[in-house]
mmCIF file of C-alpha atoms in Angstrom:
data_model
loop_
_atom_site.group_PDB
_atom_site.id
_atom_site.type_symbol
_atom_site.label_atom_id
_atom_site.label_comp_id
_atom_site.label_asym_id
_atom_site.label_seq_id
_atom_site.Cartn_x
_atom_site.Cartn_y
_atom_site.Cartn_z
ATOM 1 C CA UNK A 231 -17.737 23.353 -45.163
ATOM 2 C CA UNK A 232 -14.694 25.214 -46.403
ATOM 3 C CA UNK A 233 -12.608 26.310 -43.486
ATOM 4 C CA UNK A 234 -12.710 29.690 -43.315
ATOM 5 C CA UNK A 235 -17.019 28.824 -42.906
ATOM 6 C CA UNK A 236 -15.920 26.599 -40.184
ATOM 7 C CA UNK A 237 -13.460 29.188 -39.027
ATOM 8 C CA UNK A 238 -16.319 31.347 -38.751
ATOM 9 C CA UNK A 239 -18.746 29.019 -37.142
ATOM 10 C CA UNK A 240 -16.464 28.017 -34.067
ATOM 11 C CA UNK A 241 -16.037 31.870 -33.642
ATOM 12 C CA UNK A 242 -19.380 32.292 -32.945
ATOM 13 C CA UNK A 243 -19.546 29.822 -30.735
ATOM 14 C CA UNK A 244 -16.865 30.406 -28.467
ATOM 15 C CA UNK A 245 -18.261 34.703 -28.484
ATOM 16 C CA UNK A 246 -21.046 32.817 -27.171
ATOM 17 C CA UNK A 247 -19.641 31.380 -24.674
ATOM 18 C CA UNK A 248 -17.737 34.230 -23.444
ATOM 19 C CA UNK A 249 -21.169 35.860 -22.984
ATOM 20 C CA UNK A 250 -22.205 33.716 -20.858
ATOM 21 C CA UNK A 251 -20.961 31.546 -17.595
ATOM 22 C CA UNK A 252 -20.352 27.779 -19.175
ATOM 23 C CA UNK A 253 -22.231 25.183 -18.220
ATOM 24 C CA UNK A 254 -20.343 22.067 -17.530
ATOM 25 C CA UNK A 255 -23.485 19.815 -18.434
ATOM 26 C CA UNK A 256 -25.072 21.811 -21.373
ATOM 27 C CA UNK A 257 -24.317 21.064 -25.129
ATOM 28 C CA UNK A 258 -24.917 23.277 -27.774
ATOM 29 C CA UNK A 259 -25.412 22.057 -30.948
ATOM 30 C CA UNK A 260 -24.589 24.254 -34.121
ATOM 31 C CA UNK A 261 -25.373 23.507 -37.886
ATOM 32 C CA UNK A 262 -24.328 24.567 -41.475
ATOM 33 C CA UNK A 263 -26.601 23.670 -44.611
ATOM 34 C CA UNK A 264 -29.161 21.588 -42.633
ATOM 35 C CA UNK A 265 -32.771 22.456 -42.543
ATOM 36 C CA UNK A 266 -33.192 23.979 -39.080
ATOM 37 C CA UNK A 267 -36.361 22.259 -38.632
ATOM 38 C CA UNK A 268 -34.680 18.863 -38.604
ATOM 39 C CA UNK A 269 -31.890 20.631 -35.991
ATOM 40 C CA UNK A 270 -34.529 21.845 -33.810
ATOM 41 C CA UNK A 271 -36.076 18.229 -33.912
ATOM 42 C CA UNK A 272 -32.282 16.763 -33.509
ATOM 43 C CA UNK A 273 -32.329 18.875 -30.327
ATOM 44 C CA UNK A 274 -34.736 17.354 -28.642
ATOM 45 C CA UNK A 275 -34.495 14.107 -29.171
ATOM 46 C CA UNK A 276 -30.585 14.295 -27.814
ATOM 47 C CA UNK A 277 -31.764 16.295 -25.084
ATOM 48 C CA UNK A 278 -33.880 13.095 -24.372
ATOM 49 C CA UNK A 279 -30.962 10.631 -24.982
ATOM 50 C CA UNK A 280 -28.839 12.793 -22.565
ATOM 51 C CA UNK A 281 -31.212 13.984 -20.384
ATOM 52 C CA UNK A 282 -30.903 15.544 -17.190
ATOM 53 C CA UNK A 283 -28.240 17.373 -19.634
ATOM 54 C CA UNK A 284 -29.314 20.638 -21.107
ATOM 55 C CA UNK A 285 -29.201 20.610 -24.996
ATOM 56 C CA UNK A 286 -29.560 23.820 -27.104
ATOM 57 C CA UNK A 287 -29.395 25.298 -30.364
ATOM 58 C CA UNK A 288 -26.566 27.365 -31.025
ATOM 59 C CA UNK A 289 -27.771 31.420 -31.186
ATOM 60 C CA UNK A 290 -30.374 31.176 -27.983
ATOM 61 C CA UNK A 291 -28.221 32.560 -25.413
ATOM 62 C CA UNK A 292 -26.629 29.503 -23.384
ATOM 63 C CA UNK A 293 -22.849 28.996 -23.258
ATOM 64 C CA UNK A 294 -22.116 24.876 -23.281
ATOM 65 C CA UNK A 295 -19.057 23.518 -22.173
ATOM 66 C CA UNK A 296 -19.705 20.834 -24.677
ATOM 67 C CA UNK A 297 -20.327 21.403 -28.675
ATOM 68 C CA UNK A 298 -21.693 20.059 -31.470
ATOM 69 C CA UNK A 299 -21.688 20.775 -35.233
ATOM 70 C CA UNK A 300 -23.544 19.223 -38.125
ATOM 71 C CA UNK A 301 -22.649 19.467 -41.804
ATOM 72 C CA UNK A 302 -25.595 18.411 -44.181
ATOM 73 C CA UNK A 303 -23.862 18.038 -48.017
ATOM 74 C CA UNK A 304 -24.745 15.528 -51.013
ATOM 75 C CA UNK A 305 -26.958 13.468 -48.573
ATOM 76 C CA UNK A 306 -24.237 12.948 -45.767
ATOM 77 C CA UNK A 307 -23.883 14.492 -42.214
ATOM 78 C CA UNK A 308 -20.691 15.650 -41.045
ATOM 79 C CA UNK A 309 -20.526 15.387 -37.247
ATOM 80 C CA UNK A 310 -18.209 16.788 -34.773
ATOM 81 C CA UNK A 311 -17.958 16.886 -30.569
ATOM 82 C CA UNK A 312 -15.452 19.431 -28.881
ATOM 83 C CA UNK A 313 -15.243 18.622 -25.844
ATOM 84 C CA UNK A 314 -13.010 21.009 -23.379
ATOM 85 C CA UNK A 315 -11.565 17.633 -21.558
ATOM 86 C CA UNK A 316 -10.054 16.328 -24.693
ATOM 87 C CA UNK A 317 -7.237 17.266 -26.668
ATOM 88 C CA UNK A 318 -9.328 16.382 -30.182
ATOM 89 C CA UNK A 319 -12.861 16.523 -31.065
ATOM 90 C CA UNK A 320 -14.653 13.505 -31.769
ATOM 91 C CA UNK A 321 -15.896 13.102 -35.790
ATOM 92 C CA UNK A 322 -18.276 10.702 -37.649
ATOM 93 C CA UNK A 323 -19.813 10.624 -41.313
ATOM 94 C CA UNK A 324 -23.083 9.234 -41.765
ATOM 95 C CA UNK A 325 -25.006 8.547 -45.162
ATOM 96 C CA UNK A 326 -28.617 9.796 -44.602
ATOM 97 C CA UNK A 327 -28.877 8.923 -48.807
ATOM 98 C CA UNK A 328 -29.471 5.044 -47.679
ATOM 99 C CA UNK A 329 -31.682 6.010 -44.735
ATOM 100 C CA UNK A 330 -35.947 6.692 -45.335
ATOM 101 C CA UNK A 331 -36.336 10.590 -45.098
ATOM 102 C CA UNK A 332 -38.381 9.686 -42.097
ATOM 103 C CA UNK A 333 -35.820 8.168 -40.148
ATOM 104 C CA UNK A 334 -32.966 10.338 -40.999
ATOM 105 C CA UNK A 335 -33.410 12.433 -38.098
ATOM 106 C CA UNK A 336 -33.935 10.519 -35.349
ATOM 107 C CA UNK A 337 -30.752 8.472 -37.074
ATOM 108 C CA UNK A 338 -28.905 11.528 -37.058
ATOM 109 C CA UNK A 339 -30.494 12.119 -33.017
ATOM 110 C CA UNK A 340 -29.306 8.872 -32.163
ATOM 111 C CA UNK A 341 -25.825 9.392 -34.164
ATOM 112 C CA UNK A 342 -25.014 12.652 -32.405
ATOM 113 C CA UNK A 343 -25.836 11.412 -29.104
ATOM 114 C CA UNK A 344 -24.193 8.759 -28.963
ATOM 115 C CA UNK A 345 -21.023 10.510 -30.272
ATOM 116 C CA UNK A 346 -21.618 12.896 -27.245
ATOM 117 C CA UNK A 347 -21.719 10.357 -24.598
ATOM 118 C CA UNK A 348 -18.298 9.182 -25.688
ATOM 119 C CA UNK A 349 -16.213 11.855 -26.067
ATOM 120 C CA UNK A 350 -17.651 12.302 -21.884
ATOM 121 C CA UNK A 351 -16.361 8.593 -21.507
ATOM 122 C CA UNK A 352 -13.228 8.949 -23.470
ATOM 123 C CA UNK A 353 -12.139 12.190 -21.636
ATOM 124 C CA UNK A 354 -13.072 10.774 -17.754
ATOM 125 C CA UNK A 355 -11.029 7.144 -19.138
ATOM 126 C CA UNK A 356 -7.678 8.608 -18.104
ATOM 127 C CA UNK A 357 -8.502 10.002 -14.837
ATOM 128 C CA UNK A 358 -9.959 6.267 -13.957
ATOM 129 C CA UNK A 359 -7.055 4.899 -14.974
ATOM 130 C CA UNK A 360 -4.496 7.120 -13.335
ATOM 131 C CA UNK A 361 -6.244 6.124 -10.347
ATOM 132 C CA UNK A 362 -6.495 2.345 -10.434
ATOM 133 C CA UNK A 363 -2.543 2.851 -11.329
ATOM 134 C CA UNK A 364 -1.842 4.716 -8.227
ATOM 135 C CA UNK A 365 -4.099 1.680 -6.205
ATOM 136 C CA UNK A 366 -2.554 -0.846 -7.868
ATOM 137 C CA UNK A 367 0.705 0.744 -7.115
ATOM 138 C CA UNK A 368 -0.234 1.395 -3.567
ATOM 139 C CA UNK A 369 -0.955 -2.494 -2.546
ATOM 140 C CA UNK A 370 2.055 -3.726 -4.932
ATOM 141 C CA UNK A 371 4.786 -5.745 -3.313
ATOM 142 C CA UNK A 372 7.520 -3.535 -2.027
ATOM 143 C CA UNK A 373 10.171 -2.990 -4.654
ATOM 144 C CA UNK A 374 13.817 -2.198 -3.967
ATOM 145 C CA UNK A 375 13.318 1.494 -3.773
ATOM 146 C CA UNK A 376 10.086 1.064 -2.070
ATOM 147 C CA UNK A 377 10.419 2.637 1.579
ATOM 148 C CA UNK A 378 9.965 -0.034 4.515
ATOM 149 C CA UNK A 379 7.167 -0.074 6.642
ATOM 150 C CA UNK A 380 7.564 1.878 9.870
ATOM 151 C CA UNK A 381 6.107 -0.237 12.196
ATOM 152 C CA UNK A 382 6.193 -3.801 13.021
ATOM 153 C CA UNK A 383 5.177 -6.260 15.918
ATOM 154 C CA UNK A 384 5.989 -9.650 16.269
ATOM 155 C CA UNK A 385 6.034 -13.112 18.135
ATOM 156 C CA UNK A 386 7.698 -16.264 17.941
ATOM 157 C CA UNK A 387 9.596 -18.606 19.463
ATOM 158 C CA UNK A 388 13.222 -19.580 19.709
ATOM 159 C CA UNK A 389 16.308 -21.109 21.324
ATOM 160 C CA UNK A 390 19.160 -19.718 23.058
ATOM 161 C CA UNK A 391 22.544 -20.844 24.137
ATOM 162 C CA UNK A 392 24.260 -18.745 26.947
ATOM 163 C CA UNK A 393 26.162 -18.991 29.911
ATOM 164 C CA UNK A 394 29.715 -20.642 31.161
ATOM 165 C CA UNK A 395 29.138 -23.459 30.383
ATOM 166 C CA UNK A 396 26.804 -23.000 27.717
ATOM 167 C CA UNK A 397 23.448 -24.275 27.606
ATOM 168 C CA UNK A 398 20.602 -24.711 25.313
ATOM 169 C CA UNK A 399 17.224 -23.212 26.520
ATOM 170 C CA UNK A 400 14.173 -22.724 24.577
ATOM 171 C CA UNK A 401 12.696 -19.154 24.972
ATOM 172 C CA UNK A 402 9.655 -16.977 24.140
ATOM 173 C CA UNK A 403 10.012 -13.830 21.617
ATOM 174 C CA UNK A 404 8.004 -10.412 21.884
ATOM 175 C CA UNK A 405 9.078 -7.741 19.646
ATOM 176 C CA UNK A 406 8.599 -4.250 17.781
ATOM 177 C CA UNK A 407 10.256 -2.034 15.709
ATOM 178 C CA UNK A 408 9.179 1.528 14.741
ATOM 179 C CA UNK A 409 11.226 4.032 12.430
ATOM 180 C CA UNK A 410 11.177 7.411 14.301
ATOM 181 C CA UNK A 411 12.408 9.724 10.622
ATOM 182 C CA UNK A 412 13.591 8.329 7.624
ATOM 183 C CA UNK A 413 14.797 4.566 7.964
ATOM 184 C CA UNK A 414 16.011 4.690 11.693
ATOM 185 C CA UNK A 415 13.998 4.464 14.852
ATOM 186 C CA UNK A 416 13.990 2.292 17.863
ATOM 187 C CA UNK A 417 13.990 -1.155 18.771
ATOM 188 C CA UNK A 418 12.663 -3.183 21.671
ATOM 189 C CA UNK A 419 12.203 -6.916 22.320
ATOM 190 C CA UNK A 420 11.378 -9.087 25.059
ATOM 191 C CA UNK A 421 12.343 -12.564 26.086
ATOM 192 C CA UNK A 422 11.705 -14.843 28.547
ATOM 193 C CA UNK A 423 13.410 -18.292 28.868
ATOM 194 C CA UNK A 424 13.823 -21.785 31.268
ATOM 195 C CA UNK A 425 16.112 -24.393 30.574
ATOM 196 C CA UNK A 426 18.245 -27.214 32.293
ATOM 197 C CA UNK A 427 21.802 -29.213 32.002
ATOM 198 C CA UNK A 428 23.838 -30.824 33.223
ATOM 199 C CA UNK A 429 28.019 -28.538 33.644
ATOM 200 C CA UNK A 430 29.945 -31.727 32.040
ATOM 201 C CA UNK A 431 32.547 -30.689 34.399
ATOM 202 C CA UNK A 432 30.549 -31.347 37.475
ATOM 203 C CA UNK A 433 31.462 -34.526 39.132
ATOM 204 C CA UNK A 434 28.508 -34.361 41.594
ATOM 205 C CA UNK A 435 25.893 -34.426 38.205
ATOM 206 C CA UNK A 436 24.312 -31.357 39.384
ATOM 207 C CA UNK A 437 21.442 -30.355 37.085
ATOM 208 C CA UNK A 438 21.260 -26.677 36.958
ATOM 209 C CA UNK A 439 17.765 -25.710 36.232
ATOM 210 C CA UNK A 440 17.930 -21.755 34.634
ATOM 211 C CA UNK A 441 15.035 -19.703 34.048
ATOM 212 C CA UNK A 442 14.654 -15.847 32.820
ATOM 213 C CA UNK A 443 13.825 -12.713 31.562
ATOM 214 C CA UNK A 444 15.384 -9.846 29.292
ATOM 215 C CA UNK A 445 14.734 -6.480 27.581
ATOM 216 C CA UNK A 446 16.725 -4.618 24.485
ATOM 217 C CA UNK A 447 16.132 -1.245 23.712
ATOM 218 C CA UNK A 448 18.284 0.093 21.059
ATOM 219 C CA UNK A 449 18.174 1.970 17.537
ATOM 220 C CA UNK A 450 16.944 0.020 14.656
ATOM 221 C CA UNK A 451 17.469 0.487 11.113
ATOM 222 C CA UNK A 452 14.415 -0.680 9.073
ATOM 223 C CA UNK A 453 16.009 -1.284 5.181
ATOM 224 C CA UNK A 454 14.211 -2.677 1.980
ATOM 225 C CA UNK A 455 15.699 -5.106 -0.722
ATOM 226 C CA UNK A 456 13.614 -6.555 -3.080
ATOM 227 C CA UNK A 457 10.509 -8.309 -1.928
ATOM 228 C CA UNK A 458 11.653 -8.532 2.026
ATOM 229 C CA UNK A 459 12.524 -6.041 4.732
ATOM 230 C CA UNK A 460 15.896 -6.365 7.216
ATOM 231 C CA UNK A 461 15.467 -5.105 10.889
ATOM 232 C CA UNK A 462 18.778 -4.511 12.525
ATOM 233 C CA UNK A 463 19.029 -3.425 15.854
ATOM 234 C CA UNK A 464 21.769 -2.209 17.868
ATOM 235 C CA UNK A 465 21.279 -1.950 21.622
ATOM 236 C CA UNK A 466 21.865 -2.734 25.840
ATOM 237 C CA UNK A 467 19.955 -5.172 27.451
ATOM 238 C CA UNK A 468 19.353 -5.905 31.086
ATOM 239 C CA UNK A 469 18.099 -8.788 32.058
ATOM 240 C CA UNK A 470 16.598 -10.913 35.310
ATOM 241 C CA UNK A 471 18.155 -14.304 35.952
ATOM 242 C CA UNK A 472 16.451 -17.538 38.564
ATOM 243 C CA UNK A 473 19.435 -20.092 38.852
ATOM 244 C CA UNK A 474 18.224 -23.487 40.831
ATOM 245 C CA UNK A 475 20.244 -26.847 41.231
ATOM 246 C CA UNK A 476 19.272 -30.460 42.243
ATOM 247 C CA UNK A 477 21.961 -32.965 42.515
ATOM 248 C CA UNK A 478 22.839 -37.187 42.322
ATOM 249 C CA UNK A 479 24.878 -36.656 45.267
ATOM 250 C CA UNK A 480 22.412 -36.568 48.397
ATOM 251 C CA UNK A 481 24.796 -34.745 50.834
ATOM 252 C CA UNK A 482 24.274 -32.015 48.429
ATOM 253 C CA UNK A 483 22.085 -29.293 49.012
ATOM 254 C CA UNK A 484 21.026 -27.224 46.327
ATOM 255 C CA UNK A 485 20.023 -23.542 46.617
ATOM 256 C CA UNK A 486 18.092 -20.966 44.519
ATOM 257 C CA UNK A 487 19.913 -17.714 43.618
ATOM 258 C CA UNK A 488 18.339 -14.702 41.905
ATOM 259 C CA UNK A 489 20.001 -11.353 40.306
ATOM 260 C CA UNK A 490 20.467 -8.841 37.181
ATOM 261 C CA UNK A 491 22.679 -9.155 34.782
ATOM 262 C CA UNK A 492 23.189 -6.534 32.052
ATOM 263 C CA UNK A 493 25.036 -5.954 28.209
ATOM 264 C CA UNK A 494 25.445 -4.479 24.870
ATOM 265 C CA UNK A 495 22.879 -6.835 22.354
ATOM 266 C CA UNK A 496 22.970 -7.031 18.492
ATOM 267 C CA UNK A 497 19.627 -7.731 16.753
ATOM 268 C CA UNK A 498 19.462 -8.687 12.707
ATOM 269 C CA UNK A 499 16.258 -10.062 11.293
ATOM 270 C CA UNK A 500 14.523 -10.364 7.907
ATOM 271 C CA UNK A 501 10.704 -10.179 7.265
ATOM 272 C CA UNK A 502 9.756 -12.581 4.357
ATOM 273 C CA UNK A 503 5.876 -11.577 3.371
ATOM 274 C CA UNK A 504 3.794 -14.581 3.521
ATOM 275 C CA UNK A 505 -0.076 -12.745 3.105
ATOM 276 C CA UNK A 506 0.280 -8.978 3.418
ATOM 277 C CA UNK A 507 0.310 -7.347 6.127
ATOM 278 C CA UNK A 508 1.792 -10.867 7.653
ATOM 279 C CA UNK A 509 5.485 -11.968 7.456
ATOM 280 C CA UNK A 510 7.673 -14.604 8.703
ATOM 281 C CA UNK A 511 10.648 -13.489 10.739
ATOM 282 C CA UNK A 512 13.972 -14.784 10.739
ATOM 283 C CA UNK A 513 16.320 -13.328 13.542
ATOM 284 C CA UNK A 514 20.049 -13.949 15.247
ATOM 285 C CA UNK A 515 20.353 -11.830 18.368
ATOM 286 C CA UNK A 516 23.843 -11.348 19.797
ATOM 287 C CA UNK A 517 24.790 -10.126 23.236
ATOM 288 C CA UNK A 518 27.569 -9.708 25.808
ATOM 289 C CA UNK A 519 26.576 -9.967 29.569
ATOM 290 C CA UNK A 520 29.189 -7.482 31.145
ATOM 291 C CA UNK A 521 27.524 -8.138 34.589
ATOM 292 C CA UNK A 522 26.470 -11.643 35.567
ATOM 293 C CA UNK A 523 25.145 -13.738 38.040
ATOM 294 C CA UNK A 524 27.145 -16.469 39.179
ATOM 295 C CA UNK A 525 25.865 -19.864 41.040
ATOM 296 C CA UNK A 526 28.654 -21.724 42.660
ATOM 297 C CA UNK A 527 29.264 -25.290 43.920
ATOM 298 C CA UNK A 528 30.238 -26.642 47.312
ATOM 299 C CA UNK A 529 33.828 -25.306 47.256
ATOM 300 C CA UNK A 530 32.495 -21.660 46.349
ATOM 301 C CA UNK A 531 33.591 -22.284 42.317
ATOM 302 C CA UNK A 532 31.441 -21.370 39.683
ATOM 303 C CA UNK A 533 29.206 -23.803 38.407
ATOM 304 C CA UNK A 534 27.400 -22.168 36.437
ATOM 305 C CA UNK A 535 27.343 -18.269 35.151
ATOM 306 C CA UNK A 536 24.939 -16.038 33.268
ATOM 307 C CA UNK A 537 28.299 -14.351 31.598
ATOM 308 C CA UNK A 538 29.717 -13.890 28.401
ATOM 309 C CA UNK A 539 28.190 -14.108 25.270
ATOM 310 C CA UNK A 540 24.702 -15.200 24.689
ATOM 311 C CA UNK A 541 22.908 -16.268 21.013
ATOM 312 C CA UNK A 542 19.604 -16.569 20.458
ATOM 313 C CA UNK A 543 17.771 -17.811 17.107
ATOM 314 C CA UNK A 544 14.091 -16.506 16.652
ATOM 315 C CA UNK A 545 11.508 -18.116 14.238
ATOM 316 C CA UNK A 546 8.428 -15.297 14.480
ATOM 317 C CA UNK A 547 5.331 -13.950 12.953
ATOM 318 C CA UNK A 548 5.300 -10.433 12.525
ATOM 319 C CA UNK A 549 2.705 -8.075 11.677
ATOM 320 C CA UNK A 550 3.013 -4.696 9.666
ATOM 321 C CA UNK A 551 1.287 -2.532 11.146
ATOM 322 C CA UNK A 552 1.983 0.234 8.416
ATOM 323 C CA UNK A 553 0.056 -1.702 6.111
ATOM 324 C CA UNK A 554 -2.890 -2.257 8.188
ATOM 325 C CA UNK A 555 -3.718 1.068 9.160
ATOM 326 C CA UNK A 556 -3.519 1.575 5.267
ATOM 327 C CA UNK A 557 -5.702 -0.891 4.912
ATOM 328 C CA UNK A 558 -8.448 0.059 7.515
ATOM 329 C CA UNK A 559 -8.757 3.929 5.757
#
């Protein structure tokens, strides 16, 4: 078909469809230098291949959103599918020459409908894709510029060293962080502790037995780098202290003695992601008891003091919470 004839034919196919309301799952089918009894055959046996879709010669009235054209020359078909979701039609050449005359036209059927039914597949392949990207992009690990999650609990365990003299203690971790705009939010922990030792200045060998329990509440600062997230945590902490003391000596008598002690506290962790939403946390926290409680000896000297700086290391499993409300939608 020359192109002005093809020219011609499209016109008449898109005035028909300006006549009419499109419909989305209709194809018309159009023809040059075919017998229109084998089109009209061709008709219905794609209407069966593509059925429920509505198939129609071109001329009778229905606009298609879909279209078809077929070129009979020197014992060939031309075909061609325009199809409004893709940017270029779909075309095939067939040779009905080396086909029996009375299987040419279901051949040509089959052809044409087949042809249809991918140009549909081809044009709905990017949308799929676009949105197994955007899934796959949504459960990828988080990436420098990835944001961090905005919420995460955790538990662990530890050790601390605090108090004049200092002593060890093993303690118990509760934790959370939540970002309130942006990267920053707030940060709150509890710990509770109990430990015992021996003052090495103590000529008695009193055995102070210490036992605990402390809050932070501070701003936190939630930052991403690479494949793990930092929590750092800036704060005051006020905290509950039990001191108790047995001695060697037995003309000693050893009392209990209870109070608060308070301070400015310094949290920095980092969540390593072991099995999403799950990470292990690493964390130093750092504070300064400005008011302390103070057990003295026999002569009224301290012995022992909840004062001055305290350190506690924090192995902890943390959950992110962001990612399993993601999860459970």
């Amino acid at each position: 078909m020359s192109a002005l004839a093809r020219g011609v034919l499209m016109s008449v196919l898109l005035l028909g469809a300006n006549a009419t309301t499109a419909q989305p799952d209709a194809v018309t089918i159009a023809h040059a230098d075919c017998s229109p009894e084998r089109i009209d055959e061709v008709a219905k046996l794609v209407a069966l291949e593509l059925s429920p879709r509505a198939v129609r010669r071109a001329g009778d009235g229905v606009s298609a959103a879909t279209r078809a054209w077929v070129r009979c020359h020197d014992g060939r078909a031309e075909l061609e599918v325009v199809d409004p979701t893709r940017a270029e039609p779909l075309t095939l050449s067939i040779d009905l020459e080396a086909t029996p005359d009375n299987a040419r036209t279901r051949l040509l059927a089959l052809t044409l409908a087949e042809l249809i039914a991918t140009a549909r597949l081809e044009a709905s392949a990017p949308i799929a894709t676009a949105e197994a990207e955007a899934e796959a992009e949504a459960d990828a690990e988080v990436s420098e510029v990835s944001p961090p999650s905005e919420r995460w609990l955790w538990v662990g365990v530890g050790g601390s060293r605090q108090g004049e003299p200092g002593l060890w203690s093993p303690a118990i971790h509760l934790g959370g962080a939540l970002t309130l705009g942006a990267r920053f939010g707030l940060l709150l922990e509890l710990q509770g502790h109990s430990g015992a030792g021996t003052p090495a200045s103590d000529a008695t060998r009193t055995t102070v037995h210490t036992r605990g329990l402390s809050a932070t509440a501070g701003a936190a600062a939630l930052l991403s780098l690479g494949g793990v997230e930092l929590v750092l945590g800036a704060g005051a902490e006020l905290g509950y202290a039990h001191l108790s003391g047995s001695s060697d000596d037995g003309g000693v008598e050893g009392r209990d003695l209870q109070g608060l002690w308070a301070g400015p506290a310094l949290s920095a962790g980092v969540h390593l992601p072991v099995a999403r939403p799950w990470a292990l946390r690493l964390a130093l926290d750092l504070d300064y008891v400005l008011v302390p409680v103070r057990g003295l000896d026999r002569d009224d000297s301290a012995l022992y003091a909840v004062d001055g700086p305290r350190a506690t290391l924090v192995l902890a499993l943390a959950l992110d919470v962001t990612r399993t409300r993601r999860a459970a939608r």
